[in-house]
Amino acid sequence: MPLDGVSERYRLRQAGLRVTGPRLAILEWLAEHPHATADEIGNGVRDHLRSVSTQAVYDVLSACSDAGLVRRIEPAGHPARFECRTGDNHHHLVCRGCGRISDVDCIRGNAPCIFPDDTQGYEIDEAELVFWGRCFHCSNPTAAGAEDTSPISGTSHHEEARR
């Protein structure tokens, strides 16, 4: 699926990357499944493109991350996650209970949105904020219904949290 109406083929070419089947499949899948791990991406892509190795998934994610097409986030204690939402100033909410990750727009606008008291000579160009707490389902367990499923795995919210 195109991202924001722009095809992945065009985005790959604009980034100076060759257009390959694995790159297209990974970008298309990741656009529909933000904050996925490399393993989740590999499993999802293999449903459509059977011959993608784990190493190929990591290579594509690395190349696309280096080119600015994919953003890698690594909340403390969690595996690396990937998303196609790049080039804007947004942050993340992480649930301490189930590990769910959600995007949250920065209220300050352009990056960096905050600065340290002393930059120690660094030229600051980005600030990455992670907000920690408990999602609605983990803080209200009686409100979580069986119909609530994870956007990545299709399992119920609490089944996924037990993994």
Short mmCIF file of C-alpha atoms in Angstrom, two decimals, residues 7-81:
data_model
loop_
_atom_site.label_atom_id
_atom_site.label_comp_id
_atom_site.label_asym_id
_atom_site.label_seq_id
_atom_site.Cartn_x
_atom_site.Cartn_y
_atom_site.Cartn_z
CA SER A 7 4.44 4.69 -3.73
CA GLU A 8 7.16 2.77 -1.99
CA ARG A 9 8.89 2.39 -5.35
CA TYR A 10 9.19 6.15 -5.65
CA ARG A 11 10.32 6.53 -2.03
CA LEU A 12 13.02 3.88 -2.48
CA ARG A 13 14.30 5.54 -5.66
CA GLN A 14 14.26 9.00 -4.07
CA ALA A 15 16.32 7.59 -1.20
CA GLY A 16 18.87 6.18 -3.66
CA LEU A 17 17.94 2.58 -2.97
CA ARG A 18 17.26 -0.13 -5.53
CA VAL A 19 13.67 -1.30 -5.75
CA THR A 20 13.57 -4.96 -4.73
CA GLY A 21 10.79 -7.36 -3.80
CA PRO A 22 11.85 -7.66 -0.16
CA ARG A 23 12.17 -3.87 0.26
CA LEU A 24 8.74 -3.27 -1.24
CA ALA A 25 7.12 -6.04 0.81
CA ILE A 26 8.68 -4.86 4.06
CA LEU A 27 7.75 -1.20 3.55
CA GLU A 28 4.19 -2.13 2.59
CA TRP A 29 3.75 -4.45 5.57
CA LEU A 30 5.36 -2.04 8.01
CA ALA A 31 3.09 0.79 6.87
CA GLU A 32 0.14 -1.25 8.14
CA HIS A 33 1.90 -2.55 11.28
CA PRO A 34 3.85 0.26 12.99
CA HIS A 35 6.11 -0.46 15.96
CA ALA A 36 6.75 -4.04 14.84
CA THR A 37 9.87 -6.02 15.69
CA ALA A 38 12.10 -7.44 12.97
CA ASP A 39 10.73 -10.93 13.72
CA GLU A 40 7.13 -9.73 13.41
CA ILE A 41 7.98 -7.99 10.14
CA GLY A 42 9.70 -11.11 8.80
CA ASN A 43 6.77 -13.34 9.72
CA GLY A 44 4.27 -10.90 8.21
CA VAL A 45 6.22 -10.49 4.98
CA ARG A 46 6.70 -14.25 4.60
CA ASP A 47 2.94 -14.64 4.37
CA HIS A 48 3.19 -12.80 1.03
CA LEU A 49 6.77 -13.30 -0.08
CA ARG A 50 7.88 -16.72 1.14
CA SER A 51 11.57 -16.51 0.28
CA VAL A 52 12.67 -13.69 2.60
CA SER A 53 15.39 -14.72 5.04
CA THR A 54 15.75 -13.25 8.50
CA GLN A 55 19.06 -11.71 7.44
CA ALA A 56 17.37 -10.08 4.43
CA VAL A 57 14.77 -8.52 6.74
CA TYR A 58 17.51 -7.06 8.95
CA ASP A 59 19.44 -5.84 5.90
CA VAL A 60 16.37 -4.12 4.44
CA LEU A 61 15.48 -2.51 7.78
CA SER A 62 19.05 -1.28 8.18
CA ALA A 63 19.22 0.17 4.66
CA CYS A 64 15.79 1.79 4.95
CA SER A 65 16.62 3.17 8.38
CA ASP A 66 19.92 4.63 7.12
CA ALA A 67 18.03 6.19 4.19
CA GLY A 68 15.40 7.75 6.47
CA LEU A 69 12.52 5.62 5.19
CA VAL A 70 12.14 3.69 8.44
CA ARG A 71 12.61 4.79 12.02
CA ARG A 72 14.07 2.43 14.61
CA ILE A 73 12.97 2.92 18.19
CA GLU A 74 14.34 1.04 21.18
CA PRO A 75 12.44 1.58 24.41
CA ALA A 76 14.45 0.36 27.40
CA GLY A 77 13.92 -3.34 28.03
CA HIS A 78 12.18 -3.92 24.70
CA PRO A 79 13.43 -5.24 21.36
CA ALA A 80 14.00 -2.73 18.58
CA ARG A 81 10.79 -1.65 16.86
#
